[in-house]
mmCIF file of C-alpha atoms in Angstrom:
data_model
loop_
_atom_site.group_PDB
_atom_site.id
_atom_site.type_symbol
_atom_site.label_atom_id
_atom_site.label_comp_id
_atom_site.label_asym_id
_atom_site.label_seq_id
_atom_site.Cartn_x
_atom_site.Cartn_y
_atom_site.Cartn_z
ATOM 1 C CA MET F 1 -0.214 -0.005 0.000
ATOM 2 C CA PRO F 2 1.490 3.581 -1.211
ATOM 3 C CA ALA F 3 2.799 5.387 2.041
ATOM 4 C CA THR F 4 0.964 8.837 2.616
ATOM 5 C CA ALA F 5 2.175 11.914 4.286
ATOM 6 C CA GLN F 6 0.968 11.226 7.915
ATOM 7 C CA ASP F 7 2.675 7.555 7.982
ATOM 8 C CA VAL F 8 6.117 8.171 6.726
ATOM 9 C CA THR F 9 8.448 10.047 9.000
ATOM 10 C CA GLY F 10 10.672 11.170 5.855
ATOM 11 C CA ILE F 11 14.100 9.997 4.690
ATOM 12 C CA THR F 12 17.038 12.036 5.411
ATOM 13 C CA ARG F 13 19.660 9.776 5.283
ATOM 14 C CA THR F 14 20.218 6.538 3.066
ATOM 15 C CA ASP F 15 21.043 4.429 5.991
ATOM 16 C CA GLN F 16 17.253 5.121 7.185
ATOM 17 C CA LEU F 17 16.287 2.848 4.221
ATOM 18 C CA PRO F 18 16.587 -0.834 4.152
ATOM 19 C CA TRP F 19 19.242 -2.407 2.315
ATOM 20 C CA ASP F 20 17.591 -2.938 -1.166
ATOM 21 C CA LEU F 21 16.766 0.497 -1.876
ATOM 22 C CA ARG F 22 20.266 2.265 -0.546
ATOM 23 C CA ARG F 23 22.034 1.431 -3.379
ATOM 24 C CA HIS F 24 18.553 3.388 -5.755
ATOM 25 C CA ARG F 25 18.783 6.011 -3.166
ATOM 26 C CA LYS F 26 22.429 6.906 -4.191
ATOM 27 C CA ASN F 27 22.022 6.337 -7.782
ATOM 28 C CA MET F 28 19.422 9.058 -7.550
ATOM 29 C CA ILE F 29 21.440 11.757 -5.320
ATOM 30 C CA ALA F 30 24.059 11.077 -8.128
ATOM 31 C CA GLY F 31 22.051 11.567 -10.555
ATOM 32 C CA ALA F 32 22.054 8.441 -12.209
ATOM 33 C CA ASN F 33 19.011 6.483 -13.467
ATOM 34 C CA VAL F 34 16.541 5.048 -11.101
ATOM 35 C CA PRO F 35 14.209 2.545 -12.803
ATOM 36 C CA THR F 36 10.427 3.500 -12.102
ATOM 37 C CA ARG F 37 9.627 0.495 -9.775
ATOM 38 C CA ASP F 38 12.786 1.045 -7.494
ATOM 39 C CA LEU F 39 11.737 5.022 -7.634
ATOM 40 C CA ARG F 40 8.489 4.144 -6.297
ATOM 41 C CA GLY F 41 9.737 1.716 -3.557
ATOM 42 C CA LEU F 42 12.068 4.412 -2.293
ATOM 43 C CA ALA F 43 9.050 6.997 -2.324
ATOM 44 C CA ASP F 44 7.069 4.566 -0.598
ATOM 45 C CA ALA F 45 9.643 4.589 2.039
ATOM 46 C CA GLY F 46 9.258 7.917 2.592
ATOM 47 C CA ASP F 47 11.834 9.583 0.517
ATOM 48 C CA SER F 48 10.372 12.813 -0.127
ATOM 49 C CA LEU F 49 13.090 13.594 -3.177
ATOM 50 C CA ALA F 50 12.196 9.994 -4.622
ATOM 51 C CA ALA F 51 8.230 10.916 -4.389
ATOM 52 C CA PHE F 52 8.675 13.935 -5.944
ATOM 53 C CA ASN F 53 10.500 11.988 -9.060
ATOM 54 C CA PHE F 54 8.239 9.641 -9.039
ATOM 55 C CA ALA F 55 5.234 12.095 -9.435
ATOM 56 C CA LYS F 56 7.197 13.843 -12.188
ATOM 57 C CA GLU F 57 7.201 10.127 -13.811
ATOM 58 C CA ILE F 58 3.838 9.632 -13.524
ATOM 59 C CA GLU F 59 2.787 13.181 -14.841
ATOM 60 C CA ALA F 60 5.096 12.445 -17.785
ATOM 61 C CA MET F 61 2.999 9.179 -18.926
ATOM 62 C CA GLY F 62 0.487 11.611 -20.114
ATOM 63 C CA ASP F 63 -2.400 9.765 -18.403
ATOM 64 C CA PRO F 64 -5.162 11.778 -16.961
ATOM 65 C CA ALA F 65 -6.525 9.046 -15.378
ATOM 66 C CA LEU F 66 -2.950 9.162 -13.204
ATOM 67 C CA LEU F 67 -2.912 12.867 -11.734
ATOM 68 C CA PRO F 68 -4.172 12.094 -8.899
ATOM 69 C CA ASP F 69 -1.481 9.422 -8.027
ATOM 70 C CA ALA F 70 1.004 12.091 -8.811
ATOM 71 C CA LEU F 71 -0.452 14.695 -6.832
ATOM 72 C CA HIS F 72 -0.490 12.248 -3.661
ATOM 73 C CA TYR F 73 3.749 11.802 -4.252
ATOM 74 C CA TYR F 74 4.245 15.467 -4.859
ATOM 75 C CA SER F 75 2.181 15.682 -1.283
ATOM 76 C CA ILE F 76 4.264 13.228 0.742
ATOM 77 C CA ALA F 77 7.578 15.637 -1.155
ATOM 78 C CA VAL F 78 6.072 19.118 0.177
ATOM 79 C CA HIS F 79 5.000 17.188 3.938
ATOM 80 C CA HIS F 80 8.402 16.648 4.070
ATOM 81 C CA GLY F 81 9.647 19.741 3.652
ATOM 82 C CA ARG F 82 10.602 19.810 -0.591
ATOM 83 C CA ASP F 83 8.547 22.853 -1.201
ATOM 84 C CA PHE F 84 9.865 22.956 -4.649
ATOM 85 C CA ALA F 85 7.052 20.730 -5.324
ATOM 86 C CA LEU F 86 4.379 23.002 -4.207
ATOM 87 C CA PRO F 87 3.564 24.829 -7.079
ATOM 88 C CA ARG F 88 2.742 21.435 -8.956
ATOM 89 C CA LEU F 89 0.756 19.867 -6.027
ATOM 90 C CA LEU F 90 -1.095 23.062 -6.377
ATOM 91 C CA ARG F 91 -1.690 22.845 -10.080
ATOM 92 C CA LEU F 92 -2.871 19.050 -9.853
ATOM 93 C CA LEU F 93 -4.797 19.889 -6.829
ATOM 94 C CA LYS F 94 -7.210 22.529 -9.532
ATOM 95 C CA ILE F 95 -7.186 20.004 -11.812
ATOM 96 C CA THR F 96 -8.054 16.880 -9.636
ATOM 97 C CA GLY F 97 -9.192 18.142 -6.638
ATOM 98 C CA LYS F 98 -12.989 17.181 -6.865
ATOM 99 C CA ASP F 99 -12.112 13.802 -7.686
ATOM 100 C CA LEU F 100 -9.812 13.148 -4.472
ATOM 101 C CA SER F 101 -11.451 10.444 -1.931
ATOM 102 C CA PRO F 102 -11.330 11.985 1.289
ATOM 103 C CA GLY F 103 -8.663 10.729 2.821
ATOM 104 C CA ARG F 104 -6.080 11.806 0.140
ATOM 105 C CA LEU F 105 -7.907 14.936 -0.080
ATOM 106 C CA ALA F 106 -6.704 15.448 4.047
ATOM 107 C CA ASN F 107 -3.279 14.245 3.337
ATOM 108 C CA VAL F 108 -3.328 17.324 0.392
ATOM 109 C CA ARG F 109 -4.438 19.640 2.812
ATOM 110 C CA LEU F 110 -2.024 18.642 5.594
ATOM 111 C CA ALA F 111 1.223 18.852 3.198
ATOM 112 C CA ILE F 112 -0.171 22.216 2.623
ATOM 113 C CA GLU F 113 -0.685 23.601 5.833
ATOM 114 C CA ARG F 114 2.508 22.141 6.712
ATOM 115 C CA ALA F 115 4.461 23.997 4.160
ATOM 116 C CA ALA F 116 2.163 27.215 5.679
ATOM 117 C CA ARG F 117 3.455 26.457 9.114
ATOM 118 C CA ARG F 118 6.637 26.714 7.711
ATOM 119 C CA GLY F 119 6.514 29.873 6.529
ATOM 120 C CA ASP F 120 5.595 29.188 2.980
ATOM 121 C CA ALA F 121 3.474 32.292 1.903
ATOM 122 C CA ARG F 122 2.560 30.570 -1.267
ATOM 123 C CA ALA F 123 1.319 27.621 0.801
ATOM 124 C CA ALA F 124 -0.751 30.108 3.127
ATOM 125 C CA ARG F 125 -1.909 32.110 0.433
ATOM 126 C CA ALA F 126 -3.202 29.583 -1.532
ATOM 127 C CA LEU F 127 -5.430 27.769 1.131
ATOM 128 C CA SER F 128 -6.738 31.196 1.759
ATOM 129 C CA ARG F 129 -8.046 31.356 -2.027
ATOM 130 C CA MET F 130 -9.495 27.639 -1.206
ATOM 131 C CA LEU F 131 -11.262 28.063 1.980
ATOM 132 C CA THR F 132 -12.317 31.314 0.816
ATOM 133 C CA ALA F 133 -13.634 29.833 -2.551
ATOM 134 C CA GLY F 134 -15.326 26.714 -0.587
ATOM 135 C CA THR F 135 -13.458 24.203 -2.834
ATOM 136 C CA PRO F 136 -11.442 21.514 -2.645
ATOM 137 C CA PHE F 137 -11.836 21.501 0.967
ATOM 138 C CA GLY F 138 -14.887 23.407 1.678
ATOM 139 C CA PRO F 139 -15.565 26.672 2.845
ATOM 140 C CA ASP F 140 -13.685 28.535 6.351
ATOM 141 C CA PRO F 141 -13.705 31.714 6.280
ATOM 142 C CA VAL F 142 -12.029 32.191 9.425
ATOM 143 C CA ALA F 143 -8.986 29.784 8.693
ATOM 144 C CA ALA F 144 -8.474 31.835 5.291
ATOM 145 C CA ARG F 145 -7.844 34.763 7.223
ATOM 146 C CA GLU F 146 -5.437 33.286 10.106
ATOM 147 C CA TRP F 147 -3.547 31.531 7.594
ATOM 148 C CA LEU F 148 -2.724 34.989 5.839
ATOM 149 C CA GLN F 149 -2.234 36.846 9.014
ATOM 150 C CA THR F 150 0.521 34.577 9.525
ATOM 151 C CA VAL F 151 2.638 35.329 6.880
ATOM 152 C CA ALA F 152 1.546 38.587 6.611
ATOM 153 C CA ALA F 153 2.737 39.404 10.179
ATOM 154 C CA ALA F 154 6.018 37.724 9.247
ATOM 155 C CA GLY F 155 6.431 40.471 6.145
ATOM 156 C CA ASP F 156 4.395 39.099 3.238
ATOM 157 C CA GLY F 157 3.009 42.231 1.557
ATOM 158 C CA ALA F 158 1.077 40.090 -0.629
ATOM 159 C CA ALA F 159 -0.611 38.083 1.767
ATOM 160 C CA ALA F 160 -1.295 41.225 3.881
ATOM 161 C CA LEU F 161 -3.062 43.054 1.073
ATOM 162 C CA ASP F 162 -5.180 39.491 0.370
ATOM 163 C CA LEU F 163 -5.922 40.023 4.017
ATOM 164 C CA ALA F 164 -6.977 43.647 3.823
ATOM 165 C CA LEU F 165 -9.169 42.668 1.306
ATOM 166 C CA LEU F 166 -11.158 39.477 2.934
ATOM 167 C CA TRP F 167 -11.535 41.714 6.111
ATOM 168 C CA MET F 168 -13.232 44.774 4.046
ATOM 169 C CA ARG F 169 -16.097 42.449 2.754
ATOM 170 C CA PRO F 170 -18.117 40.068 5.040
ATOM 171 C CA ALA F 171 -18.600 36.484 4.707
ATOM 172 C CA PRO F 172 -20.695 33.966 6.350
ATOM 173 C CA GLY F 173 -20.679 34.339 10.065
ATOM 174 C CA LEU F 174 -17.825 36.923 9.685
ATOM 175 C CA PRO F 175 -18.978 40.680 9.499
ATOM 176 C CA ALA F 176 -16.302 42.995 7.367
ATOM 177 C CA ASP F 177 -13.945 44.505 9.650
ATOM 178 C CA THR F 178 -12.521 47.742 8.664
ATOM 179 C CA ALA F 179 -9.913 48.300 11.970
ATOM 180 C CA LYS F 180 -8.336 44.854 10.982
ATOM 181 C CA ALA F 181 -8.441 45.819 7.228
ATOM 182 C CA ARG F 182 -6.549 48.939 8.214
ATOM 183 C CA ALA F 183 -4.209 46.485 10.303
ATOM 184 C CA ALA F 184 -3.419 44.664 6.902
ATOM 185 C CA LEU F 185 -2.968 47.261 5.275
ATOM 186 C CA GLU F 186 -0.544 48.685 7.573
ATOM 187 C CA LEU F 187 1.309 45.691 7.216
ATOM 188 C CA ALA F 188 1.254 45.485 3.449
ATOM 189 C CA ALA F 189 2.222 49.221 3.256
ATOM 190 C CA ALA F 190 5.533 48.289 5.423
ATOM 191 C CA SER F 191 6.214 45.578 3.186
ATOM 192 C CA ASP F 192 9.000 45.217 0.648
ATOM 193 C CA ASN F 193 6.510 44.105 -2.212
ATOM 194 C CA LEU F 194 6.412 47.529 -4.412
ATOM 195 C CA SER F 195 2.989 46.357 -5.748
ATOM 196 C CA ALA F 196 1.308 45.672 -2.369
ATOM 197 C CA ARG F 197 2.834 48.852 -0.784
ATOM 198 C CA ALA F 198 1.600 50.709 -3.863
ATOM 199 C CA THR F 199 -1.921 49.461 -3.516
ATOM 200 C CA ALA F 200 -2.069 49.316 0.344
ATOM 201 C CA GLU F 201 -1.328 53.252 0.616
ATOM 202 C CA ASN F 202 -3.884 53.625 -1.443
ATOM 203 C CA LEU F 203 -6.479 51.926 -0.063
ATOM 204 C CA LEU F 204 -5.839 53.427 3.098
ATOM 205 C CA ARG F 205 -6.113 56.628 1.946
ATOM 206 C CA GLN F 206 -9.386 55.486 0.937
ATOM 207 C CA LEU F 207 -10.759 54.223 4.227
ATOM 208 C CA PRO F 208 -12.803 56.352 6.564
ATOM 209 C CA ALA F 209 -10.663 58.263 9.586
ATOM 210 C CA PRO F 210 -10.636 55.880 12.519
ATOM 211 C CA ASN F 211 -13.441 56.188 15.085
ATOM 212 C CA PRO F 212 -12.684 55.360 18.408
ATOM 213 C CA GLU F 213 -16.184 54.957 19.660
ATOM 214 C CA ASP F 214 -16.621 52.211 16.917
ATOM 215 C CA PRO F 215 -14.658 48.845 17.625
ATOM 216 C CA SER F 216 -14.566 47.637 14.122
ATOM 217 C CA GLN F 217 -12.771 50.823 12.939
#
């Protein structure tokens, strides 16, 4: 049975592998060709680089029916720190998300969340977009804002701007909040992202002056 992101701890050294897989990992690290069967064996043993490479091989087969399998192995790679696999994961999730089993969808979400907790702004912004849109994970406007807040507070201007725009409009069970929108815009305006800074400064000028008697401002 293939590994999942949760049930493997991740391989960081060749001596963590069974003897029959060690040679294949050494060959992979050296850039030598590794047969697909052995690459899958490494991936299922928890080798995140092998999971990434195996996912690429699955994609290269050109069979749309296999894309959920490629997504699965990209999620293992991302879960264990191969954040360069994240763009491929997000692209395939957009294509295949509606067709995934609940278990696989949960594994993919876990991998993206783990990348976001490591500070990957791409992961946090992607989670926010998906949780705002309600697909494929279902709607969660509170979590959508929380993920953006995490990376916005760390200085990501684009995330701060996204957060401000979310707070400017109500969501189900969550009213608009001018004060929180202003705080997010101030983060964006103080960031190194020139585009986010310019947009934030323009929006700040358009906001009404704060009213100390109105907690929403």
